[in-house]
């Protein structure tokens, strides 16, 4: 009998299957190629510094049952507590990346005092601290390859509540609407700043360049050629300390072995898609020449002729087989191993 092993399965044949042919060129790989375009947002940050005042919000809140004390030996009584204070700037506005999205960072600090109301007016506690508010910026490549952006609706608070006495206030409730109103004019400045970036020119050069074969190695000759299909925004990234916007080009890359392949006829670059390209990695499959004769030597060493091998089925006693020959050969797109054995 003949035992063919491959792809984590064993199949018994009565004869060696038909040999395939070795394909030297890899099949096209559907992948994403990213083009990095430097983004300058100095004007946006300067306008943010000008618009956001030193005092961002005033705190005046009454918290129900926020001041408690043991007035009599047997029980604790609670009264309302009045929270008063302010939220102030605590440094320059900055930018950071979070999951491929640009985010404006506003550092703030608070100075808040809570005091009991009525009979609990003698209860008092003050607290100061620092936190940051993140303003996510969503972007997309719109028609005409203008990079559009908007400040997303939900702010991100590094600290959500401030506890004082027996109560607490939610920072979002105190200042969310006030901060959104302050930064609302920044949306137009952001759009103007991003519209100045040379997205169309860079994307057009990359689109046309993908149709032309790129030489990877000379000996042996190895070439890579693309067939771009669609284009979209790939989000932001930091490269060499600089913020860049990545243009994502969905393409099919093909590797060629030997002579330089003919370039493809360049198709006109389409309008960008609004939906993001889900494939976030660039994958390249390259053909690699491996001598079957060299691998055959390793196979012969692993299965020496006339060597006895003990095998055990899932059930039953072990069986000793004797190797008569081992053969390596291509089968379609895989490599097969044939073992001629005596039982």
Tab-separated table of C-alpha atoms in Angstrom:
chain	number	residue	atom	x	y	z
A	1	UNK	CA	0.000	0.000	0.000
A	2	UNK	CA	0.990	3.666	-0.446
A	3	UNK	CA	0.634	6.248	2.301
A	4	UNK	CA	0.399	9.913	1.292
A	5	UNK	CA	0.672	12.418	4.137
A	6	UNK	CA	0.017	16.151	3.897
A	7	UNK	CA	-2.113	18.997	5.218
A	8	UNK	CA	-2.385	17.295	8.642
A	9	UNK	CA	-4.196	14.293	7.227
A	10	UNK	CA	-3.287	10.802	6.086
A	11	UNK	CA	-4.817	9.171	3.037
A	12	UNK	CA	-4.230	5.633	1.791
A	13	UNK	CA	-3.852	5.182	-1.993
A	14	UNK	CA	-3.195	2.135	-4.150
A	15	UNK	CA	-0.924	4.170	-6.453
A	16	UNK	CA	0.887	7.499	-6.545
A	17	UNK	CA	-1.492	10.291	-7.635
A	18	UNK	CA	-0.807	12.248	-10.795
A	19	UNK	CA	2.060	14.679	-10.401
A	20	UNK	CA	1.277	18.360	-10.771
A	21	UNK	CA	3.340	21.087	-12.346
A	22	UNK	CA	5.397	23.601	-10.457
A	23	UNK	CA	3.883	27.095	-10.712
A	24	UNK	CA	6.653	29.670	-10.487
A	25	UNK	CA	4.455	32.761	-10.257
A	26	UNK	CA	2.367	33.411	-7.150
A	27	UNK	CA	-1.341	34.053	-7.496
A	28	UNK	CA	-2.615	37.614	-7.046
A	29	UNK	CA	-3.076	38.581	-3.402
A	30	UNK	CA	-5.955	40.849	-2.386
A	31	UNK	CA	-4.382	43.296	0.044
A	32	UNK	CA	-4.158	46.963	1.023
A	33	UNK	CA	-1.331	49.328	0.178
A	34	UNK	CA	-0.991	52.440	2.331
A	35	UNK	CA	0.255	55.813	1.179
A	36	UNK	CA	1.380	58.214	3.922
A	37	UNK	CA	0.691	61.920	3.419
A	38	UNK	CA	2.152	64.299	6.068
A	39	UNK	CA	-0.518	66.376	7.810
A	40	UNK	CA	0.140	69.863	9.203
A	41	UNK	CA	-2.326	71.042	11.839
A	42	UNK	CA	-0.390	73.933	13.369
A	43	UNK	CA	-3.105	76.441	12.406
A	44	UNK	CA	-5.777	74.248	13.989
A	45	UNK	CA	-3.845	73.995	17.270
A	46	UNK	CA	-3.137	77.737	17.298
A	47	UNK	CA	-6.841	78.480	16.866
A	48	UNK	CA	-7.713	76.019	19.648
A	49	UNK	CA	-5.335	77.846	21.993
A	50	UNK	CA	-7.021	81.129	21.105
A	51	UNK	CA	-10.620	79.928	21.442
A	52	UNK	CA	-10.450	77.877	24.653
A	53	UNK	CA	-10.464	80.244	27.662
A	54	UNK	CA	-8.438	79.797	30.828
A	55	UNK	CA	-11.606	79.160	32.824
A	56	UNK	CA	-13.448	76.436	30.977
A	57	UNK	CA	-16.410	75.964	33.326
A	58	UNK	CA	-17.826	77.098	36.669
A	59	UNK	CA	-19.095	74.394	39.037
A	60	UNK	CA	-22.303	75.111	40.997
A	61	UNK	CA	-24.153	71.937	41.838
A	62	UNK	CA	-26.340	70.752	44.698
A	63	UNK	CA	-26.001	67.050	45.502
A	64	UNK	CA	-28.871	65.413	47.358
A	65	UNK	CA	-27.853	63.779	50.652
A	66	UNK	CA	-24.243	64.659	49.939
A	67	UNK	CA	-23.377	65.683	53.541
A	68	UNK	CA	-23.922	63.119	56.294
A	69	UNK	CA	-23.041	62.949	59.990
A	70	UNK	CA	-24.068	61.102	63.144
A	71	UNK	CA	-26.199	63.726	64.914
A	72	UNK	CA	-27.475	61.338	67.534
A	73	UNK	CA	-25.870	58.215	68.855
A	74	UNK	CA	-28.348	55.883	67.194
A	75	UNK	CA	-28.439	57.032	63.533
A	76	UNK	CA	-26.822	59.052	60.736
A	77	UNK	CA	-28.600	61.995	59.148
A	78	UNK	CA	-27.886	63.432	55.705
A	79	UNK	CA	-28.423	66.844	54.153
A	80	UNK	CA	-27.795	68.247	50.715
A	81	UNK	CA	-24.289	69.408	49.785
A	82	UNK	CA	-23.385	72.375	47.606
A	83	UNK	CA	-20.426	71.821	45.231
A	84	UNK	CA	-18.701	74.994	44.029
A	85	UNK	CA	-15.512	75.564	42.093
A	86	UNK	CA	-14.080	75.824	38.597
A	87	UNK	CA	-12.426	73.891	35.792
A	88	UNK	CA	-9.296	75.580	34.425
A	89	UNK	CA	-6.833	75.033	31.592
A	90	UNK	CA	-3.803	73.032	32.687
A	91	UNK	CA	-1.432	73.246	29.737
A	92	UNK	CA	-1.353	73.523	25.949
A	93	UNK	CA	-3.758	71.703	23.659
A	94	UNK	CA	-2.213	68.635	22.010
A	95	UNK	CA	-2.921	65.890	19.492
A	96	UNK	CA	-2.622	62.138	19.895
A	97	UNK	CA	-3.631	58.984	18.068
A	98	UNK	CA	-6.129	56.483	19.438
A	99	UNK	CA	-6.943	53.395	17.337
A	100	UNK	CA	-6.000	55.163	14.114
A	101	UNK	CA	-8.168	58.195	14.917
A	102	UNK	CA	-6.862	61.652	15.623
A	103	UNK	CA	-7.803	63.046	19.015
A	104	UNK	CA	-7.386	66.543	20.441
A	105	UNK	CA	-6.279	66.498	24.078
A	106	UNK	CA	-7.392	69.288	26.417
A	107	UNK	CA	-5.606	69.164	29.803
A	108	UNK	CA	-7.708	70.589	32.659
A	109	UNK	CA	-7.529	70.958	36.412
A	110	UNK	CA	-10.259	71.411	39.013
A	111	UNK	CA	-10.555	73.218	42.342
A	112	UNK	CA	-13.845	72.270	43.997
A	113	UNK	CA	-15.256	72.633	47.515
A	114	UNK	CA	-18.295	70.817	48.912
A	115	UNK	CA	-20.186	72.192	51.917
A	116	UNK	CA	-23.259	70.877	53.668
A	117	UNK	CA	-26.535	72.796	53.515
A	118	UNK	CA	-28.567	73.838	56.585
A	119	UNK	CA	-27.653	72.056	59.797
A	120	UNK	CA	-24.735	70.356	57.926
A	121	UNK	CA	-23.040	73.658	56.978
A	122	UNK	CA	-20.102	72.797	59.255
A	123	UNK	CA	-19.257	69.826	57.008
A	124	UNK	CA	-16.755	70.893	54.343
A	125	UNK	CA	-14.219	69.235	52.024
A	126	UNK	CA	-12.070	70.605	49.181
A	127	UNK	CA	-10.198	68.826	46.418
A	128	UNK	CA	-7.917	69.740	43.516
A	129	UNK	CA	-6.667	67.565	40.668
A	130	UNK	CA	-5.880	67.244	36.972
A	131	UNK	CA	-7.472	65.322	34.120
A	132	UNK	CA	-7.783	65.417	30.336
A	133	UNK	CA	-10.686	65.668	27.940
A	134	UNK	CA	-10.267	63.967	24.569
A	135	UNK	CA	-12.080	65.245	21.477
A	136	UNK	CA	-12.108	62.480	18.804
A	137	UNK	CA	-11.727	63.671	15.220
A	138	UNK	CA	-13.386	61.556	12.521
A	139	UNK	CA	-12.100	61.855	8.957
A	140	UNK	CA	-12.991	60.568	5.503
A	141	UNK	CA	-11.828	61.205	1.951
A	142	UNK	CA	-14.782	62.883	0.269
A	143	UNK	CA	-15.605	63.480	-3.384
A	144	UNK	CA	-12.827	65.398	-5.078
A	145	UNK	CA	-10.339	63.854	-2.650
A	146	UNK	CA	-10.889	66.534	-0.046
A	147	UNK	CA	-10.066	65.278	3.413
A	148	UNK	CA	-13.173	65.992	5.483
A	149	UNK	CA	-13.236	65.925	9.253
A	150	UNK	CA	-15.559	66.548	12.150
A	151	UNK	CA	-15.216	66.560	15.905
A	152	UNK	CA	-17.156	63.525	17.101
A	153	UNK	CA	-20.050	63.955	19.504
A	154	UNK	CA	-18.833	62.072	22.580
A	155	UNK	CA	-15.973	63.547	24.585
A	156	UNK	CA	-13.567	61.213	26.383
A	157	UNK	CA	-13.003	61.993	30.066
A	158	UNK	CA	-9.936	60.570	31.835
A	159	UNK	CA	-11.715	61.224	35.156
A	160	UNK	CA	-15.467	60.821	35.284
A	161	UNK	CA	-16.517	61.875	38.806
A	162	UNK	CA	-15.194	63.885	41.752
A	163	UNK	CA	-16.255	62.567	45.197
A	164	UNK	CA	-16.483	64.989	48.127
A	165	UNK	CA	-18.045	64.422	51.545
A	166	UNK	CA	-20.651	61.699	50.917
A	167	UNK	CA	-21.583	62.848	47.425
A	168	UNK	CA	-20.005	63.212	44.008
A	169	UNK	CA	-20.470	65.174	40.801
A	170	UNK	CA	-20.101	63.918	37.236
A	171	UNK	CA	-17.664	66.023	35.240
A	172	UNK	CA	-19.521	65.228	32.022
A	173	UNK	CA	-22.737	66.644	33.473
A	174	UNK	CA	-20.928	69.768	34.676
A	175	UNK	CA	-18.854	70.684	31.630
A	176	UNK	CA	-19.601	68.498	28.579
A	177	UNK	CA	-22.036	70.912	26.924
A	178	UNK	CA	-19.846	73.926	27.769
A	179	UNK	CA	-16.730	72.392	26.179
A	180	UNK	CA	-18.628	71.324	23.053
A	181	UNK	CA	-19.914	74.862	22.614
A	182	UNK	CA	-16.379	76.280	23.004
A	183	UNK	CA	-14.771	73.975	20.435
A	184	UNK	CA	-17.631	74.048	17.903
A	185	UNK	CA	-15.974	76.781	15.759
A	186	UNK	CA	-12.849	74.609	15.546
A	187	UNK	CA	-14.614	72.233	13.153
A	188	UNK	CA	-14.389	74.745	10.293
A	189	UNK	CA	-10.713	75.453	11.028
A	190	UNK	CA	-10.021	71.720	11.083
A	191	UNK	CA	-11.713	71.183	7.714
A	192	UNK	CA	-9.813	74.084	6.166
A	193	UNK	CA	-6.497	72.778	7.505
A	194	UNK	CA	-7.077	69.252	6.197
A	195	UNK	CA	-8.364	70.485	2.836
A	196	UNK	CA	-4.927	71.987	2.204
A	197	UNK	CA	-3.236	68.565	2.299
A	198	UNK	CA	-2.161	67.211	-1.161
A	199	UNK	CA	-4.210	64.020	-0.950
A	200	UNK	CA	-5.308	63.852	-4.611
A	201	UNK	CA	-1.831	64.388	-6.060
A	202	UNK	CA	-0.210	61.780	-3.829
A	203	UNK	CA	-3.005	59.237	-4.387
A	204	UNK	CA	-2.870	59.683	-8.163
A	205	UNK	CA	0.893	59.038	-8.283
A	206	UNK	CA	0.518	55.922	-6.146
A	207	UNK	CA	-2.454	54.644	-8.179
A	208	UNK	CA	-0.555	54.931	-11.470
A	209	UNK	CA	2.656	53.595	-9.951
A	210	UNK	CA	1.026	50.376	-8.773
A	211	UNK	CA	0.373	49.365	-12.394
A	212	UNK	CA	4.117	49.426	-13.150
A	213	UNK	CA	6.251	46.380	-12.180
A	214	UNK	CA	8.644	46.984	-9.304
A	215	UNK	CA	11.947	45.102	-9.258
A	216	UNK	CA	12.485	43.406	-5.906
A	217	UNK	CA	15.639	41.388	-6.641
A	218	UNK	CA	17.881	40.933	-9.683
A	219	UNK	CA	19.333	37.476	-9.047
A	220	UNK	CA	16.983	35.762	-9.281
A	221	UNK	CA	14.692	38.243	-11.021
A	222	UNK	CA	11.684	38.964	-8.817
A	223	UNK	CA	9.032	41.527	-9.708
A	224	UNK	CA	5.888	42.884	-8.061
A	225	UNK	CA	2.960	44.405	-9.939
A	226	UNK	CA	-0.338	45.736	-8.613
A	227	UNK	CA	-3.871	46.051	-9.937
A	228	UNK	CA	-5.551	48.716	-7.740
A	229	UNK	CA	-9.311	48.460	-7.310
A	230	UNK	CA	-10.583	51.080	-4.845
A	231	UNK	CA	-9.367	53.804	-2.536
A	232	UNK	CA	-10.436	55.137	0.877
A	233	UNK	CA	-9.175	56.767	4.043
A	234	UNK	CA	-6.855	54.596	6.125
A	235	UNK	CA	-6.871	56.793	9.235
A	236	UNK	CA	-3.959	58.533	10.886
A	237	UNK	CA	-0.588	57.247	12.051
A	238	UNK	CA	2.689	58.544	13.458
A	239	UNK	CA	5.756	57.940	11.317
A	240	UNK	CA	9.190	59.185	12.343
A	241	UNK	CA	7.579	61.483	14.895
A	242	UNK	CA	5.248	63.070	12.331
A	243	UNK	CA	1.460	62.756	12.012
A	244	UNK	CA	0.462	61.382	8.632
A	245	UNK	CA	-2.841	60.534	6.998
A	246	UNK	CA	-2.837	57.135	5.350
A	247	UNK	CA	-4.563	56.680	2.010
A	248	UNK	CA	-5.652	53.032	1.727
A	249	UNK	CA	-5.581	51.528	-1.767
A	250	UNK	CA	-7.217	48.117	-2.095
A	251	UNK	CA	-5.216	46.255	-4.735
A	252	UNK	CA	-4.227	42.853	-6.037
A	253	UNK	CA	-0.495	42.294	-5.897
A	254	UNK	CA	1.150	39.679	-8.094
A	255	UNK	CA	4.751	38.521	-7.837
A	256	UNK	CA	6.620	37.399	-10.970
A	257	UNK	CA	9.754	35.294	-11.250
A	258	UNK	CA	12.209	35.817	-14.088
A	259	UNK	CA	11.846	38.483	-16.756
A	260	UNK	CA	10.162	41.839	-16.131
A	261	UNK	CA	6.408	41.511	-16.774
A	262	UNK	CA	4.589	43.992	-18.958
A	263	UNK	CA	2.973	46.912	-17.115
A	264	UNK	CA	-0.806	46.944	-16.875
A	265	UNK	CA	-2.855	49.551	-18.675
A	266	UNK	CA	-3.492	52.146	-15.993
A	267	UNK	CA	-7.166	52.515	-15.100
A	268	UNK	CA	-8.455	55.962	-14.112
A	269	UNK	CA	-8.418	56.507	-10.367
A	270	UNK	CA	-11.987	56.227	-9.026
A	271	UNK	CA	-13.621	58.461	-6.457
A	272	UNK	CA	-12.829	57.345	-2.892
A	273	UNK	CA	-15.270	55.127	-1.057
A	274	UNK	CA	-16.826	56.399	2.157
A	275	UNK	CA	-16.701	52.995	3.820
A	276	UNK	CA	-13.280	52.228	5.309
A	277	UNK	CA	-11.213	49.427	3.781
A	278	UNK	CA	-11.346	46.631	6.335
A	279	UNK	CA	-8.067	44.924	5.393
A	280	UNK	CA	-5.596	46.918	7.501
A	281	UNK	CA	-2.421	45.012	6.603
A	282	UNK	CA	-0.301	44.786	3.486
A	283	UNK	CA	0.274	41.169	2.465
A	284	UNK	CA	2.748	40.166	-0.233
A	285	UNK	CA	3.188	36.581	-1.413
A	286	UNK	CA	6.477	35.913	-3.139
A	287	UNK	CA	7.508	32.762	-5.036
A	288	UNK	CA	10.579	31.109	-3.533
A	289	UNK	CA	12.607	28.516	-5.446
A	290	UNK	CA	13.266	25.438	-3.332
A	291	UNK	CA	15.028	22.486	-4.934
A	292	UNK	CA	12.953	19.327	-4.604
A	293	UNK	CA	16.241	17.406	-4.788
A	294	UNK	CA	17.496	19.148	-1.626
A	295	UNK	CA	14.231	18.497	0.194
A	296	UNK	CA	14.369	14.871	-1.025
A	297	UNK	CA	17.723	14.475	0.777
A	298	UNK	CA	16.106	15.615	4.027
A	299	UNK	CA	13.218	13.221	3.430
A	300	UNK	CA	15.633	10.328	2.849
A	301	UNK	CA	17.386	11.173	6.105
A	302	UNK	CA	14.072	11.211	7.984
A	303	UNK	CA	12.943	7.890	6.475
A	304	UNK	CA	16.061	5.753	5.772
A	305	UNK	CA	15.503	2.760	3.541
A	306	UNK	CA	14.670	-0.477	5.410
A	307	UNK	CA	14.158	1.399	8.702
A	308	UNK	CA	11.463	-0.088	10.899
A	309	UNK	CA	8.850	2.259	12.332
A	310	UNK	CA	6.337	1.377	15.024
A	311	UNK	CA	2.882	2.871	14.420
A	312	UNK	CA	-0.147	2.766	16.682
A	313	UNK	CA	-3.739	3.234	15.597
A	314	UNK	CA	-6.357	4.841	17.819
A	315	UNK	CA	-7.311	1.370	18.982
A	316	UNK	CA	-5.486	-1.919	18.833
A	317	UNK	CA	-1.927	-3.154	19.104
A	318	UNK	CA	1.059	-1.311	17.584
A	319	UNK	CA	2.161	-2.245	14.062
A	320	UNK	CA	5.746	-2.313	12.801
A	321	UNK	CA	6.260	-1.181	9.205
A	322	UNK	CA	9.448	-1.153	7.124
A	323	UNK	CA	10.259	1.791	4.860
A	324	UNK	CA	11.108	0.757	1.303
A	325	UNK	CA	11.246	4.229	-0.289
A	326	UNK	CA	10.260	7.866	0.257
A	327	UNK	CA	9.385	10.166	-2.623
A	328	UNK	CA	8.650	13.901	-2.779
A	329	UNK	CA	6.606	15.374	-5.652
A	330	UNK	CA	4.247	18.267	-6.487
A	331	UNK	CA	0.523	17.575	-6.427
A	332	UNK	CA	-1.409	20.494	-7.907
A	333	UNK	CA	-0.535	23.406	-5.587
A	334	UNK	CA	0.801	21.244	-2.754
A	335	UNK	CA	3.757	18.969	-2.125
A	336	UNK	CA	3.104	15.271	-1.576
A	337	UNK	CA	5.180	12.689	0.250
A	338	UNK	CA	4.794	9.040	-0.828
A	339	UNK	CA	6.077	6.300	1.464
A	340	UNK	CA	6.408	2.769	0.097
A	341	UNK	CA	6.250	0.443	3.108
A	342	UNK	CA	6.040	-3.238	3.960
A	343	UNK	CA	3.759	-4.260	6.785
